Amino acid sequence: QKEVEQDPGPLSVPEGAIVSLNCTYSNSAFQYFMWYRQYSRKGPELLMYTYSSGNKEDGRFTAQVDKSSKYISLFIRDSQPSDSATYLCASFSGGYNKLIFGAGTRLAVHP
Amino acid sequence: DTGVSQDPRHKITKRGQNVTFRCDPISEHNRLYWYRQTLGQGPEFLTYFQNEAQLEKSRLLSDRFSAERPKGSFSTLEIQRTEQGDSAMYLCASSLAAGLDEQFFGPGTRLTVL
């Protein structure tokens, strides 16, 4: 079993929709959770990170962590075609020396 | 441009050949990481350096793989006797220091082994 599981999609939504992206993890020691966005033929870029349980909001993006169920979510409001990318959830391994990624969910927002 | 750069961006090679990739981290970043990403998967950790010291290697890094970071600046990743299973995107990332500092990724080197 992978430490971070993510539905690869693809997910196709119309412009303006609310998007929900989800991951589960198995390692109870994970404390920090990240969402990366990866455009085609580019490296991942950090979108948001959260610590432990709770919500964090940044513009149209909200990251949510529920440690009791080991569930991570990213919500995108008013989705735009420019949001079309692969979204990767990740956590730091013990010692914070490496990132453990999910498989990524490919999102397409069509006009 | 002050981001992480990687060279080459694409490499096509025949099975059994050796290949070498280069990564130039963001200036003054002490940490440098290598990841591998196969189609439809997230990046997988390979190894990381603190300055010139290689501190951890994944079991994914077989003895055909070697990475160096001389003088704590750029890094090279060499794959000897390439196999078709080595075909992947090789990503380099750097961070200012240890721990929770953000890892900034380069654009990757896409390797195709025929």
PDB file of C-alpha atoms in Angstrom:
ATOM      1  CA  GLN A   1       0.000   0.000   0.000  1.00  0.00           C
ATOM      2  CA  LYS A   2       1.303   3.427  -0.919  1.00  0.00           C
ATOM      3  CA  GLU A   3       1.650   5.914   1.920  1.00  0.00           C
ATOM      4  CA  VAL A   4      -0.338   8.526  -0.006  1.00  0.00           C
ATOM      5  CA  GLU A   5      -3.205   7.460  -2.259  1.00  0.00           C
ATOM      6  CA  GLN A   6      -4.855   9.725  -4.799  1.00  0.00           C
ATOM      7  CA  ASP A   7      -7.454   9.118  -7.483  1.00  0.00           C
ATOM      8  CA  PRO A   8      -5.703   9.888 -10.804  1.00  0.00           C
ATOM      9  CA  GLY A   9      -8.885  11.048 -12.515  1.00  0.00           C
ATOM     10  CA  PRO A  10      -9.040  12.592 -15.040  1.00  0.00           C
ATOM     11  CA  LEU A  11     -11.539  15.118 -13.794  1.00  0.00           C
ATOM     12  CA  SER A  12     -13.289  17.370 -16.295  1.00  0.00           C
ATOM     13  CA  VAL A  13     -15.405  20.309 -15.114  1.00  0.00           C
ATOM     14  CA  PRO A  14     -16.950  23.415 -16.690  1.00  0.00           C
ATOM     15  CA  GLU A  15     -15.494  26.825 -15.969  1.00  0.00           C
ATOM     16  CA  GLY A  16     -16.815  28.260 -12.706  1.00  0.00           C
ATOM     17  CA  ALA A  17     -17.396  24.884 -11.046  1.00  0.00           C
ATOM     18  CA  ILE A  18     -16.236  23.997  -7.568  1.00  0.00           C
ATOM     19  CA  VAL A  19     -13.591  21.292  -7.722  1.00  0.00           C
ATOM     20  CA  SER A  20     -12.851  18.837  -4.937  1.00  0.00           C
ATOM     21  CA  LEU A  21      -9.575  16.890  -5.021  1.00  0.00           C
ATOM     22  CA  ASN A  22      -8.864  14.255  -2.399  1.00  0.00           C
ATOM     23  CA  CYS A  23      -6.128  12.070  -0.973  1.00  0.00           C
ATOM     24  CA  THR A  24      -5.801   9.577   1.819  1.00  0.00           C
ATOM     25  CA  TYR A  25      -2.657   8.673   3.697  1.00  0.00           C
ATOM     26  CA  SER A  26      -1.661   5.779   5.901  1.00  0.00           C
ATOM     27  CA  ASN A  27       1.244   7.061   7.999  1.00  0.00           C
ATOM     28  CA  SER A  28       0.013   8.517  11.279  1.00  0.00           C
ATOM     29  CA  ALA A  29       3.341  10.318  11.716  1.00  0.00           C
ATOM     30  CA  PHE A  30       2.603  12.656   8.812  1.00  0.00           C
ATOM     31  CA  GLN A  31       2.093  16.206  10.118  1.00  0.00           C
ATOM     32  CA  TYR A  32       2.560  18.504   7.132  1.00  0.00           C
ATOM     33  CA  PHE A  33       0.534  18.199   3.983  1.00  0.00           C
ATOM     34  CA  MET A  34       1.158  19.917   0.696  1.00  0.00           C
ATOM     35  CA  TRP A  35      -0.642  20.415  -2.575  1.00  0.00           C
ATOM     36  CA  TYR A  36       1.481  20.848  -5.668  1.00  0.00           C
ATOM     37  CA  ARG A  37       0.282  21.867  -9.111  1.00  0.00           C
ATOM     38  CA  GLN A  38       2.059  20.497 -12.177  1.00  0.00           C
ATOM     39  CA  TYR A  39       1.429  21.864 -15.630  1.00  0.00           C
ATOM     40  CA  SER A  40       2.243  19.707 -18.622  1.00  0.00           C
ATOM     41  CA  ARG A  41       5.990  19.368 -19.232  1.00  0.00           C
ATOM     42  CA  LYS A  42       6.795  21.372 -16.110  1.00  0.00           C
ATOM     43  CA  GLY A  43       7.990  20.546 -12.617  1.00  0.00           C
ATOM     44  CA  PRO A  44       5.590  20.641  -9.662  1.00  0.00           C
ATOM     45  CA  GLU A  45       5.085  23.967  -7.892  1.00  0.00           C
ATOM     46  CA  LEU A  46       3.877  24.356  -4.331  1.00  0.00           C
ATOM     47  CA  LEU A  47       0.308  25.574  -4.142  1.00  0.00           C
ATOM     48  CA  MET A  48      -0.508  25.286  -0.435  1.00  0.00           C
ATOM     49  CA  TYR A  49       0.573  23.525   2.698  1.00  0.00           C
ATOM     50  CA  THR A  50      -1.192  22.819   5.984  1.00  0.00           C
ATOM     51  CA  TYR A  51      -0.079  21.576   9.345  1.00  0.00           C
ATOM     52  CA  SER A  52      -2.020  18.892  11.211  1.00  0.00           C
ATOM     53  CA  SER A  53      -5.816  19.081  11.045  1.00  0.00           C
ATOM     54  CA  GLY A  54      -7.809  22.081   9.931  1.00  0.00           C
ATOM     55  CA  ASN A  55      -8.461  24.358   6.994  1.00  0.00           C
ATOM     56  CA  LYS A  56      -6.312  26.855   5.167  1.00  0.00           C
ATOM     57  CA  GLU A  57      -7.613  29.266   2.578  1.00  0.00           C
ATOM     58  CA  ASP A  58      -5.715  31.154  -0.117  1.00  0.00           C
ATOM     59  CA  GLY A  59      -7.821  32.993  -2.636  1.00  0.00           C
ATOM     60  CA  ARG A  60      -9.903  30.482  -4.558  1.00  0.00           C
ATOM     61  CA  PHE A  61      -8.108  27.533  -2.954  1.00  0.00           C
ATOM     62  CA  THR A  62      -8.908  25.826   0.355  1.00  0.00           C
ATOM     63  CA  ALA A  63      -6.873  22.975   1.785  1.00  0.00           C
ATOM     64  CA  GLN A  64      -8.410  20.736   4.421  1.00  0.00           C
ATOM     65  CA  VAL A  65      -6.873  18.023   6.562  1.00  0.00           C
ATOM     66  CA  ASP A  66      -8.770  15.546   8.723  1.00  0.00           C
ATOM     67  CA  LYS A  67      -6.188  13.563  10.680  1.00  0.00           C
ATOM     68  CA  SER A  68      -8.801  11.381  12.353  1.00  0.00           C
ATOM     69  CA  SER A  69      -9.734   9.888   8.981  1.00  0.00           C
ATOM     70  CA  LYS A  70      -6.331  10.511   7.320  1.00  0.00           C
ATOM     71  CA  TYR A  71      -8.041  12.483   4.585  1.00  0.00           C
ATOM     72  CA  ILE A  72      -6.660  15.487   2.669  1.00  0.00           C
ATOM     73  CA  SER A  73      -8.735  17.713   0.393  1.00  0.00           C
ATOM     74  CA  LEU A  74      -8.194  20.662  -1.911  1.00  0.00           C
ATOM     75  CA  PHE A  75     -11.153  22.744  -3.025  1.00  0.00           C
ATOM     76  CA  ILE A  76     -10.992  25.125  -5.948  1.00  0.00           C
ATOM     77  CA  ARG A  77     -13.766  27.685  -6.224  1.00  0.00           C
ATOM     78  CA  ASP A  78     -14.739  29.405  -9.472  1.00  0.00           C
ATOM     79  CA  SER A  79     -12.427  27.133 -11.437  1.00  0.00           C
ATOM     80  CA  GLN A  80     -10.704  28.622 -14.479  1.00  0.00           C
ATOM     81  CA  PRO A  81      -9.248  27.029 -17.632  1.00  0.00           C
ATOM     82  CA  SER A  82      -5.837  28.104 -16.301  1.00  0.00           C
ATOM     83  CA  ASP A  83      -6.400  25.699 -13.386  1.00  0.00           C
ATOM     84  CA  SER A  84      -6.116  22.783 -15.811  1.00  0.00           C
ATOM     85  CA  ALA A  85      -3.152  20.816 -14.518  1.00  0.00           C
ATOM     86  CA  THR A  86      -2.240  17.791 -12.447  1.00  0.00           C
ATOM     87  CA  TYR A  87      -2.653  18.281  -8.707  1.00  0.00           C
ATOM     88  CA  LEU A  88      -0.396  16.304  -6.403  1.00  0.00           C
ATOM     89  CA  CYS A  89      -0.875  15.864  -2.691  1.00  0.00           C
ATOM     90  CA  ALA A  90       2.236  15.202  -0.633  1.00  0.00           C
ATOM     91  CA  SER A  91       3.576  14.886   2.858  1.00  0.00           C
ATOM     92  CA  PHE A  92       7.016  14.953   4.397  1.00  0.00           C
ATOM     93  CA  SER A  93       8.533  11.699   5.546  1.00  0.00           C
ATOM     94  CA  GLY A  94       9.876  11.424   9.055  1.00  0.00           C
ATOM     95  CA  GLY A  95      12.805  13.794   9.406  1.00  0.00           C
ATOM     96  CA  TYR A  96      11.319  16.099   6.776  1.00  0.00           C
ATOM     97  CA  ASN A  97      13.983  15.102   4.294  1.00  0.00           C
ATOM     98  CA  LYS A  98      11.843  13.924   1.423  1.00  0.00           C
ATOM     99  CA  LEU A  99       8.392  14.343   0.021  1.00  0.00           C
ATOM    100  CA  ILE A 100       5.994  11.449  -0.432  1.00  0.00           C
ATOM    101  CA  PHE A 101       3.595  12.189  -3.292  1.00  0.00           C
ATOM    102  CA  GLY A 102       0.262  10.808  -4.357  1.00  0.00           C
ATOM    103  CA  ALA A 103      -0.187   9.772  -7.975  1.00  0.00           C
ATOM    104  CA  GLY A 104      -1.731  13.122  -8.921  1.00  0.00           C
ATOM    105  CA  THR A 105      -5.198  13.986 -10.238  1.00  0.00           C
ATOM    106  CA  ARG A 106      -5.405  15.406 -13.734  1.00  0.00           C
ATOM    107  CA  LEU A 107      -7.921  18.266 -13.888  1.00  0.00           C
ATOM    108  CA  ALA A 108      -9.338  19.830 -17.032  1.00  0.00           C
ATOM    109  CA  VAL A 109     -11.482  22.976 -16.772  1.00  0.00           C
ATOM    110  CA  HIS A 110     -13.259  23.677 -20.034  1.00  0.00           C
ATOM    111  CA  PRO A 111     -14.719  27.070 -21.041  1.00  0.00           C
TER     112      PRO A 111
ATOM    113  CA  ASP B   1      15.984  33.295 -14.375  1.00  0.00           C
ATOM    114  CA  THR B   2      16.776  32.241 -10.818  1.00  0.00           C
ATOM    115  CA  GLY B   3      14.853  28.960 -10.727  1.00  0.00           C
ATOM    116  CA  VAL B   4      16.153  25.403 -10.766  1.00  0.00           C
ATOM    117  CA  SER B   5      17.464  24.459 -14.189  1.00  0.00           C
ATOM    118  CA  GLN B   6      18.010  21.005 -15.651  1.00  0.00           C
ATOM    119  CA  ASP B   7      19.859  19.872 -18.719  1.00  0.00           C
ATOM    120  CA  PRO B   8      19.066  18.292 -21.061  1.00  0.00           C
ATOM    121  CA  ARG B   9      15.278  18.628 -21.128  1.00  0.00           C
ATOM    122  CA  HIS B  10      14.917  15.507 -23.236  1.00  0.00           C
ATOM    123  CA  LYS B  11      17.194  12.534 -23.765  1.00  0.00           C
ATOM    124  CA  ILE B  12      16.610   9.546 -26.035  1.00  0.00           C
ATOM    125  CA  THR B  13      19.067   6.709 -25.692  1.00  0.00           C
ATOM    126  CA  LYS B  14      19.418   3.073 -26.572  1.00  0.00           C
ATOM    127  CA  ARG B  15      19.289   0.364 -23.974  1.00  0.00           C
ATOM    128  CA  GLY B  16      22.690  -0.276 -22.466  1.00  0.00           C
ATOM    129  CA  GLN B  17      24.021   3.243 -22.969  1.00  0.00           C
ATOM    130  CA  ASN B  18      25.079   5.548 -20.144  1.00  0.00           C
ATOM    131  CA  VAL B  19      23.394   8.904 -19.625  1.00  0.00           C
ATOM    132  CA  THR B  20      24.157  11.874 -17.389  1.00  0.00           C
ATOM    133  CA  PHE B  21      21.821  14.650 -16.327  1.00  0.00           C
ATOM    134  CA  ARG B  22      22.704  17.967 -14.759  1.00  0.00           C
ATOM    135  CA  CYS B  23      20.830  20.075 -12.231  1.00  0.00           C
ATOM    136  CA  ASP B  24      21.643  23.641 -11.236  1.00  0.00           C
ATOM    137  CA  PRO B  25      19.831  24.572  -8.020  1.00  0.00           C
ATOM    138  CA  ILE B  26      18.738  27.999  -6.928  1.00  0.00           C
ATOM    139  CA  SER B  27      21.758  29.955  -5.795  1.00  0.00           C
ATOM    140  CA  GLU B  28      22.556  29.506  -2.079  1.00  0.00           C
ATOM    141  CA  HIS B  29      20.220  26.560  -1.675  1.00  0.00           C
ATOM    142  CA  ASN B  30      21.975  24.003   0.464  1.00  0.00           C
ATOM    143  CA  ARG B  31      19.649  21.096  -0.149  1.00  0.00           C
ATOM    144  CA  LEU B  32      19.315  19.358  -3.503  1.00  0.00           C
ATOM    145  CA  TYR B  33      16.941  16.481  -4.254  1.00  0.00           C
ATOM    146  CA  TRP B  34      16.414  14.077  -7.118  1.00  0.00           C
ATOM    147  CA  TYR B  35      13.034  12.513  -7.841  1.00  0.00           C
ATOM    148  CA  ARG B  36      11.770  10.242 -10.592  1.00  0.00           C
ATOM    149  CA  GLN B  37       8.295  10.508 -12.071  1.00  0.00           C
ATOM    150  CA  THR B  38       6.813   7.892 -14.346  1.00  0.00           C
ATOM    151  CA  LEU B  39       3.711   8.424 -16.464  1.00  0.00           C
ATOM    152  CA  GLY B  40       0.577   8.749 -14.377  1.00  0.00           C
ATOM    153  CA  GLN B  41       2.465   8.690 -11.088  1.00  0.00           C
ATOM    154  CA  GLY B  42       3.689  11.272  -8.620  1.00  0.00           C
ATOM    155  CA  PRO B  43       7.393  11.967  -8.132  1.00  0.00           C
ATOM    156  CA  GLU B  44       9.319   9.364  -6.142  1.00  0.00           C
ATOM    157  CA  PHE B  45      12.292  10.312  -4.009  1.00  0.00           C
ATOM    158  CA  LEU B  46      15.688   9.088  -5.191  1.00  0.00           C
ATOM    159  CA  THR B  47      18.327  10.916  -3.156  1.00  0.00           C
ATOM    160  CA  TYR B  48      19.252  14.205  -1.555  1.00  0.00           C
ATOM    161  CA  PHE B  49      22.339  16.258  -0.773  1.00  0.00           C
ATOM    162  CA  GLN B  50      23.134  18.660   2.009  1.00  0.00           C
ATOM    163  CA  ASN B  51      25.810  20.788   0.359  1.00  0.00           C
ATOM    164  CA  GLU B  52      28.191  18.207  -1.153  1.00  0.00           C
ATOM    165  CA  ALA B  53      27.235  15.346   1.167  1.00  0.00           C
ATOM    166  CA  GLN B  54      24.797  12.734  -0.100  1.00  0.00           C
ATOM    167  CA  LEU B  55      22.748  11.975   2.988  1.00  0.00           C
ATOM    168  CA  GLU B  56      20.093   9.528   1.855  1.00  0.00           C
ATOM    169  CA  LYS B  57      19.490   7.212  -1.070  1.00  0.00           C
ATOM    170  CA  SER B  58      16.236   5.454  -1.880  1.00  0.00           C
ATOM    171  CA  ARG B  59      16.214   1.737  -2.570  1.00  0.00           C
ATOM    172  CA  LEU B  60      14.987   2.817  -6.026  1.00  0.00           C
ATOM    173  CA  LEU B  61      18.528   4.022  -6.664  1.00  0.00           C
ATOM    174  CA  SER B  62      20.125   0.798  -7.866  1.00  0.00           C
ATOM    175  CA  ASP B  63      23.872   0.431  -8.256  1.00  0.00           C
ATOM    176  CA  ARG B  64      23.502   1.569 -11.869  1.00  0.00           C
ATOM    177  CA  PHE B  65      22.597   5.042 -10.585  1.00  0.00           C
ATOM    178  CA  SER B  66      25.065   7.483  -9.127  1.00  0.00           C
ATOM    179  CA  ALA B  67      24.631  11.086  -8.098  1.00  0.00           C
ATOM    180  CA  GLU B  68      27.190  13.689  -7.195  1.00  0.00           C
ATOM    181  CA  ARG B  69      27.220  17.266  -6.070  1.00  0.00           C
ATOM    182  CA  PRO B  70      30.803  18.440  -6.203  1.00  0.00           C
ATOM    183  CA  LYS B  71      31.512  21.604  -4.239  1.00  0.00           C
ATOM    184  CA  GLY B  72      27.901  21.757  -3.155  1.00  0.00           C
ATOM    185  CA  SER B  73      26.734  23.547  -6.291  1.00  0.00           C
ATOM    186  CA  PHE B  74      25.323  21.752  -9.342  1.00  0.00           C
ATOM    187  CA  SER B  75      24.541  18.052  -9.254  1.00  0.00           C
ATOM    188  CA  THR B  76      24.758  15.251 -11.796  1.00  0.00           C
ATOM    189  CA  LEU B  77      22.769  12.039 -11.977  1.00  0.00           C
ATOM    190  CA  GLU B  78      24.291   9.255 -14.039  1.00  0.00           C
ATOM    191  CA  ILE B  79      22.553   6.088 -15.115  1.00  0.00           C
ATOM    192  CA  GLN B  80      24.771   3.311 -16.407  1.00  0.00           C
ATOM    193  CA  ARG B  81      23.630   0.517 -18.714  1.00  0.00           C
ATOM    194  CA  THR B  82      20.184   2.044 -19.138  1.00  0.00           C
ATOM    195  CA  GLU B  83      17.139  -0.212 -19.232  1.00  0.00           C
ATOM    196  CA  GLN B  84      13.699   0.464 -20.682  1.00  0.00           C
ATOM    197  CA  GLY B  85      12.340   0.669 -17.154  1.00  0.00           C
ATOM    198  CA  ASP B  86      14.514   3.735 -16.574  1.00  0.00           C
ATOM    199  CA  SER B  87      12.306   5.745 -18.931  1.00  0.00           C
ATOM    200  CA  ALA B  88      10.838   8.496 -16.793  1.00  0.00           C
ATOM    201  CA  MET B  89      10.995  12.189 -15.951  1.00  0.00           C
ATOM    202  CA  TYR B  90      13.900  12.946 -13.631  1.00  0.00           C
ATOM    203  CA  LEU B  91      13.160  15.950 -11.461  1.00  0.00           C
ATOM    204  CA  CYS B  92      15.595  17.978  -9.447  1.00  0.00           C
ATOM    205  CA  ALA B  93      14.549  20.221  -6.568  1.00  0.00           C
ATOM    206  CA  SER B  94      16.362  22.486  -4.164  1.00  0.00           C
ATOM    207  CA  SER B  95      15.594  24.109  -0.848  1.00  0.00           C
ATOM    208  CA  LEU B  96      17.328  26.756   1.177  1.00  0.00           C
ATOM    209  CA  ALA B  97      17.979  24.582   4.179  1.00  0.00           C
ATOM    210  CA  ALA B  98      16.879  21.422   5.860  1.00  0.00           C
ATOM    211  CA  GLY B  99      13.490  20.326   6.994  1.00  0.00           C
ATOM    212  CA  LEU B 100      10.341  22.157   6.103  1.00  0.00           C
ATOM    213  CA  ASP B 101      11.757  24.674   3.638  1.00  0.00           C
ATOM    214  CA  GLU B 102       9.882  24.637   0.356  1.00  0.00           C
ATOM    215  CA  GLN B 103      11.358  22.438  -2.324  1.00  0.00           C
ATOM    216  CA  PHE B 104      11.498  24.239  -5.665  1.00  0.00           C
ATOM    217  CA  PHE B 105      11.404  21.916  -8.645  1.00  0.00           C
ATOM    218  CA  GLY B 106      13.100  22.208 -11.984  1.00  0.00           C
ATOM    219  CA  PRO B 107      11.375  21.401 -15.300  1.00  0.00           C
ATOM    220  CA  GLY B 108      12.781  17.877 -15.357  1.00  0.00           C
ATOM    221  CA  THR B 109      14.719  15.764 -17.838  1.00  0.00           C
ATOM    222  CA  ARG B 110      12.576  13.332 -19.778  1.00  0.00           C
ATOM    223  CA  LEU B 111      14.482  10.124 -20.511  1.00  0.00           C
ATOM    224  CA  THR B 112      13.338   7.658 -23.150  1.00  0.00           C
ATOM    225  CA  VAL B 113      15.222   4.371 -23.387  1.00  0.00           C
ATOM    226  CA  LEU B 114      14.619   2.518 -26.643  1.00  0.00           C
TER     227      LEU B 114
END
